[in-house]
Phi, psi and omega in degrees: 000134180275123181299138178302327181297326179293318180297319178297318179295320179298314179294327180293329180273352186262135171264108185299332179295324178292319181293309182293325182296343176289339185240341183231135176285114183250145175235145181295133178221085185071233179272356182247183173237149182229147178197177177284133184295129178280356185256354173202155182285129177208153179259331177254130184294128175227014182261118186246132174246125184250106177296327182292321179267348183057045180222165171235153179206138176248123179280355178271309183250351174090000181291147178200161179163188179255193184296320178296316179298324179294316179295325178293314183288315187279325183263356181066031183266157168282169184300312184296318179297321179295318178297317181295319179295317179294321178296324178297319179297322182270006180058041178247145179267124180286120180282147176206112184295338184274355183259128178291153181304320181293326177290322178297320179294320178297316179298323178296317179295320178298316180297318179296321178296318180298317179297319180297318181293316180294328177295318179297316182288329175295322179292320177295320179299317179295321179297313181291331177295320177292323179296325179298317181298331184261014181235093182304325181298317180291321179296319179296323179298313181294321177295323178295336176272005175084017183264143177263166178296329180295315180292321178299321178289322180299321180264006177055041180295148181217187180219127175265115183299161179279070183222139183291332182228047183296328181286351179297335179279346179261333182239119181301325179254093182290342178268013178299125180301334180295332178294324177284316183295329178280351180086006180281331185233141176254136179232150179238156176295142180295144175286170180301129179089355179255146179267341183221136179282167180292144182221128182206163181292140175288320185256124181219133179053054181220147168287128187257130177248103177295136177256121184244146175282173183301341178272355177098000179283137175285121183243352180184181181219153167238134181239131180248136179291148178279319180250202177285141180172165180232142351285155180300314176241140177233125181258160171297150176284174176295133178223174177300343181245358187223127174220120183298331181285354181241340187259155179233127179288135177088000183294320179299314182289339187268356190302312181295317180295327177299320180286323182290314182275335176087003179207163178246145173252121180257120180246186184247001185214155177301312184295330176300316181297311183294318180295318179296322177296323178299327182262015174099003178253073180284000181267020181264143174226171181217144168286152190267063180075013182239164171290155178294135181247169177298327179290324173301312182298316181299320180292319179297319184287357170285337186252336184204157178257004180229129181228132176245118177270125181251120182229159172292156182274005181278184183297321179297321178295322178294321179293320178297322177296322178298321179290321177295322178299313181296326182287329186265344183307314181296345182256004186276071179283174184295338184264359182251151180235121180237132181219167187231124180251121180249112178278164175305150187303332184273001186236150162243173183305322180299306183291325183294314185287332177287327182275320187252346177091166184291331181295316179295323179293321178297322177297319178298320180297318180294335180264009181300146184282124179293157183302318182302321179283322182294324178300313182288323177295321179296317181289330185265010186303323182244026183248133174268104185282001178276355177226165184294326182296316179295321180290325176295319178296322177302315180300316182299322185272334185272322186299316177300329178288314181296328180296341180278346176298147170297150178301130181167186183294323184298318179301315179294322181292320177294322177297322178293321177294324175298320179299320178295317180295322182273357180057048178234165176289137179305323180297324179294319179293318180295327177295315177298321179297315179297320179296319179296317179296323178295321178298318179297317180298316179295320178298320178296320180294318178298318180298317179296319180297316180295319179295319178295319179293322180295332178271359178076021181215198180285155177303138182284137174283134182247142178233141183300128177082004183274347181250153174285166180300318183292325179293315181293328178293316181295335179292340177262353190250120175283126177256123183249106176276166179303332180267008177084005182282184178112179181286156178275160179268118186242014177290131183273011178254097184278011185298331182277003177107358180262145172240131182295137177280139181292318181224138176291155181290134173233135176293145181294149177288156181298130179085359181237151174284175180294335177275004177091354181271154181289151176293144176287145181300137178270180182296327182276008180088356180283171181275358182211146177294342180276342188288345174290344180245356182141196181289156177304140181277129177280113181276143182237150179295148182292153176301151182253139182277175182291145176270168177304321180294323176301316182293325177295317177301315181297316182297317182285333174288321180286330183224081183295340178292341179297328184301317182290341181271354178272145178292159183298326179297324177290323174304312181298319180299315181291320181291341179270002180290159181298158176296145005267002189292314178300320176299319181295315182294323176295319178297317180299318179300317181293315186289329177288328176293318185283321189242353183080189182294140181234145176291158184304316184295325178295316178297316181295324178295320177294318179298324180277351183078024184268345184258107186283345181251010182290134178272069186288120185282356179209064186283352177294339177265127182265113182259014179299315178300323179292321177297320178294321184295311183290345176276352183253015179301142172285325178242088184288123179298147178281181184262024182248024179296153174238170177299325178297320177297319180296317179297325176301323178287330184277332184306316178300327177292320178295323179296319177298317180296320178294320178296320178299317179297319180295317179298317180296320181293321178293322181286336183289337180077013179295130182241011181291164180298320180296320180294316179296321178295320179293322177300313180298320180296319180294319176303315182293317182296315180295322178297313180296323181291322175299317179296317180296318178298319180296320181290328180282341183293132181292145179273122182283159177087000000 
């Protein structure tokens, strides 16, 4: 907790005119300063900053506050982050009684490192901006895309020359470690007989798009080729200040427009953002070659309560919409509006607005599909609602999605619309929804108990957002060491081949058997038959072999071309598997769309986080534990798998899905002819599939 006395002292040392003046052009007006309000569009200045009162006030929209409040409103920061930023400006250390001195020192070093990295990238951005002015070919390219010099300056666009060491002219010390740590320079280990490894610029012959955080600091870059080349876009690697799964391109430049227009447009590319700004839509942002994540959504909702996701109308766009839907559901409160805009398959926002104009684009925005409708359309994509079987499948697929809504009126209303589509009573659907939520709650409680027992203490209290991504991922991931140690698997979904353990393994106490009873006296008078040879041996559970899902991951990692040979229904089945497997299959689908087929080692390097230049489309998910797991198989699959072998592994998963559908249909009590026909069909399909699985199973001996 930050003491109130510190905040008062901090505000007393701060000149609010200096803080606001970094973002707003102020002019002297008597004893005060006046400028155009950054929180709403106006032509005549009505925004007043008072140095004597250390406050700001707008007579147009009514906003007012102190320096901390301004950083919160303008930068989209939380209170603590705003206080820390203001303290950093004033060179003051934020006190916190709960932080140990060594942790405080570590945080200080991290902050200093972040400042050093952003300074380096700001210098590179300025260098590339000057290079753009002196490169007619790059200027012609931007003009050909319909961009003006004003827009290029607003987004600080630049050009990285086609030179291996172009940044050497901007930085006197080209061997500065910060250039490598910031991702601007790539270095290799020296070859035999060499004292220094090769060092060269990461970005060459590319239009450069600086990526800025909400405070305006340059934290990364995106580079686009001018002519044909691969990759088309190249992003900065992960650094201490940059993570693609958390940042949005154009958010800094869009802040004022977000307030003026009242909503955000989320696109998939840098050029989409810049082109839309050229045509008057400065409220556009873009994910950085990744699927939309929950952190993206959380950051956007700091600035606006309305978000429009704009996607291409092709299959890839539909898949991207599905991922955005899943990321935003937990944030879809009753006061927020989320919608989905699908452009024609041959267009992206850039090409559409250049061909049809801003009026046509505005019409598309008004016709965007609201979240409530998109959820049901997404769930009903493969369901035939004209029969009971299709409606039963709809319920199975829709209820888990609706359960992710925050508690409120919207969740209930969407459940009622689902009841109409499924031709069921609303109370029955709400009852199923409540039962599903109860199951999730019980599963979380069981997981907490197991985790607490595995740590030898009480179950750990969990708070939303209190764990890192890797920690939360590991809580779902069983790690099997050669000696059988590691965390237990507590997922209550055994479809992937895992069964939850009732109790985690504990080594026996000294002098006691594993069942807790004392050892019987041995012939030599000892308390254990083992004591004649030494201390009791601690027995450990045997190592566990790979599950079918592990083998499927291994096969698709070894042969990424197999993914394209699987039917779309199989893609959906795999993507719906429990974490981390479903996350992996969705990630694989995205990365193959973005980068094409990849060799096994490249995929494994990306999963392990070893490739600093990989354009990973979903780096918010940490696949390092999964990479470690498939490397620990007792029976490592060879590299001679075929698609038929892969289908053999997938068939049991399909059988489980068919059984679930049959169970639901039997429990529903449907007696119509269509329902009875579907039951018979499911009986036959499951019987045939069991036979096929049995025939495909290898004969031992």
